[in-house]
Amino acid sequence: MGYVLINIFILLLIILFAESLMYLITIKNTKLKSILTYIVMAVIAFITSQYIPNDYKDFTKTIAAASLILALVSSFQKNTNFN
């Protein structure tokens, strides 16, 4: 149970950090900002994997790969309505 909670905590910290950085950027909610958010999440996850214990490295590398895949998918998405 503790392993799962630590993984969730790592995931939430990565998302929180990436979203707070994107909040500071003063561009409107566009497709570019969405793609940049996913790329920032991937970079943060990859950097985090360099500094955490071996038990959690695979999880953060998976988060990095998933974020890059989400960035790729969102770049091909059409008719995105951001309010």
Coordinates of N, CA and C in Angstrom, one line a residue, residues 2-64:
G2 N 2.0 1.2 0.8 CA 2.8 2.4 0.8 C 3.5 2.7 -0.5
Y3 N 3.9 1.7 -1.3 CA 4.5 1.8 -2.6 C 3.5 2.6 -3.5
V4 N 2.3 2.2 -3.5 CA 1.3 2.8 -4.4 C 1.1 4.3 -4.0
L5 N 1.0 4.5 -2.7 CA 0.8 5.9 -2.2 C 2.0 6.8 -2.6
I6 N 3.2 6.3 -2.5 CA 4.3 7.1 -2.9 C 4.3 7.3 -4.4
N7 N 3.9 6.4 -5.2 CA 3.8 6.6 -6.6 C 2.8 7.6 -7.0
I8 N 1.7 7.6 -6.3 CA 0.6 8.6 -6.5 C 1.1 10.0 -6.1
F9 N 1.8 10.0 -5.0 CA 2.4 11.3 -4.5 C 3.4 11.9 -5.5
I10 N 4.2 11.0 -6.1 CA 5.2 11.5 -7.1 C 4.5 12.0 -8.3
L11 N 3.5 11.3 -8.7 CA 2.7 11.7 -9.9 C 2.0 13.0 -9.7
L12 N 1.4 13.2 -8.5 CA 0.7 14.5 -8.2 C 1.7 15.6 -8.1
L13 N 2.9 15.4 -7.5 CA 3.9 16.4 -7.4 C 4.4 16.9 -8.8
I14 N 4.5 15.9 -9.7 CA 5.0 16.3 -11.1 C 3.9 17.1 -11.8
I15 N 2.7 16.7 -11.6 CA 1.6 17.4 -12.3 C 1.4 18.8 -11.7
L16 N 1.5 18.9 -10.3 CA 1.4 20.2 -9.7 C 2.5 21.1 -10.1
F17 N 3.7 20.6 -10.2 CA 4.8 21.5 -10.6 C 4.7 21.9 -12.0
A18 N 4.3 21.0 -12.9 CA 4.1 21.4 -14.3 C 3.0 22.4 -14.5
E19 N 1.9 22.2 -13.8 CA 0.8 23.1 -14.0 C 1.0 24.4 -13.4
S20 N 1.8 24.5 -12.3 CA 2.1 25.8 -11.7 C 3.1 26.5 -12.6
L21 N 4.0 25.9 -13.3 CA 4.8 26.6 -14.3 C 4.0 27.1 -15.4
M22 N 3.1 26.3 -15.9 CA 2.2 26.7 -17.0 C 1.3 27.9 -16.6
Y23 N 0.9 27.9 -15.3 CA 0.1 29.0 -14.8 C 0.8 30.3 -14.9
L24 N 2.1 30.3 -14.7 CA 2.9 31.5 -14.7 C 3.2 32.0 -16.1
I25 N 3.1 31.1 -17.1 CA 3.2 31.6 -18.5 C 1.9 32.3 -18.9
T26 N 2.0 33.5 -19.4 CA 0.9 34.3 -19.6 C 0.3 34.2 -21.0
I27 N 0.2 33.0 -21.5 CA -0.5 32.8 -22.8 C -1.8 32.1 -22.6
K28 N -2.7 32.3 -23.5 CA -4.0 31.8 -23.4 C -4.0 30.2 -23.5
N29 N -5.1 29.6 -23.1 CA -5.2 28.2 -23.1 C -5.4 27.7 -24.6
T30 N -4.3 27.4 -25.2 CA -4.3 27.0 -26.6 C -3.7 25.6 -26.7
K31 N -3.8 25.0 -27.9 CA -3.2 23.7 -28.1 C -1.7 23.7 -27.8
L32 N -1.0 24.8 -28.1 CA 0.4 24.9 -27.8 C 0.7 24.8 -26.3
K33 N -0.1 25.5 -25.5 CA 0.1 25.4 -24.0 C -0.2 24.0 -23.5
S34 N -1.2 23.4 -24.0 CA -1.4 22.0 -23.6 C -0.3 21.1 -24.0
I35 N 0.3 21.2 -25.2 CA 1.4 20.4 -25.6 C 2.6 20.7 -24.7
L36 N 2.8 22.0 -24.4 CA 4.0 22.4 -23.6 C 3.8 21.8 -22.2
T37 N 2.6 21.8 -21.7 CA 2.4 21.2 -20.3 C 2.8 19.8 -20.3
Y38 N 2.4 19.0 -21.3 CA 2.8 17.6 -21.3 C 4.3 17.4 -21.5
I39 N 4.9 18.2 -22.3 CA 6.4 18.1 -22.4 C 7.1 18.5 -21.2
V40 N 6.6 19.5 -20.5 CA 7.2 19.9 -19.2 C 7.1 18.8 -18.2
M41 N 5.9 18.1 -18.2 CA 5.7 17.0 -17.3 C 6.7 15.9 -17.6
A42 N 6.9 15.6 -18.8 CA 7.8 14.6 -19.2 C 9.3 14.9 -18.8
V43 N 9.7 16.1 -19.0 CA 11.0 16.5 -18.6 C 11.2 16.4 -17.1
I44 N 10.2 16.9 -16.3 CA 10.2 16.8 -14.9 C 10.3 15.4 -14.4
A45 N 9.5 14.5 -15.0 CA 9.5 13.1 -14.6 C 10.9 12.5 -14.9
F46 N 11.4 12.8 -16.0 CA 12.7 12.2 -16.4 C 13.8 12.7 -15.4
I47 N 13.8 14.0 -15.1 CA 14.8 14.6 -14.2 C 14.6 14.0 -12.8
T48 N 13.3 13.8 -12.4 CA 13.1 13.2 -11.1 C 13.6 11.7 -11.0
S49 N 13.5 11.0 -12.1 CA 14.0 9.6 -12.1 C 15.5 9.5 -11.9
Q50 N 16.2 10.6 -12.1 CA 17.7 10.6 -11.9 C 18.0 10.7 -10.4
Y51 N 17.1 11.2 -9.6 CA 17.4 11.6 -8.2 C 16.6 10.8 -7.2
I52 N 15.8 9.8 -7.6 CA 15.1 9.1 -6.6 C 15.6 7.7 -6.5
P53 N 15.2 6.9 -5.5 CA 15.6 5.5 -5.3 C 15.2 4.7 -6.5
N54 N 15.9 3.5 -6.6 CA 15.7 2.6 -7.8 C 14.3 2.1 -7.8
D55 N 13.6 2.0 -6.7 CA 12.2 1.4 -6.6 C 11.3 2.2 -7.5
Y56 N 11.5 3.5 -7.6 CA 10.5 4.4 -8.2 C 11.0 4.9 -9.6
K57 N 12.2 4.5 -10.0 CA 12.7 5.0 -11.3 C 11.9 4.6 -12.5
D58 N 11.5 3.3 -12.5 CA 10.7 2.9 -13.6 C 9.3 3.6 -13.7
F59 N 8.7 3.9 -12.6 CA 7.4 4.6 -12.6 C 7.6 6.0 -13.2
T60 N 8.6 6.7 -12.8 CA 8.8 8.1 -13.3 C 9.2 8.0 -14.8
K61 N 9.9 7.0 -15.2 CA 10.2 6.9 -16.6 C 9.0 6.6 -17.4
T62 N 8.1 5.8 -16.8 CA 6.8 5.6 -17.5 C 5.9 6.8 -17.6
I63 N 6.0 7.6 -16.5 CA 5.3 8.9 -16.6 C 5.8 9.8 -17.7
A64 N 7.2 9.8 -17.8 CA 7.8 10.6 -18.8 C 7.4 10.2 -20.2

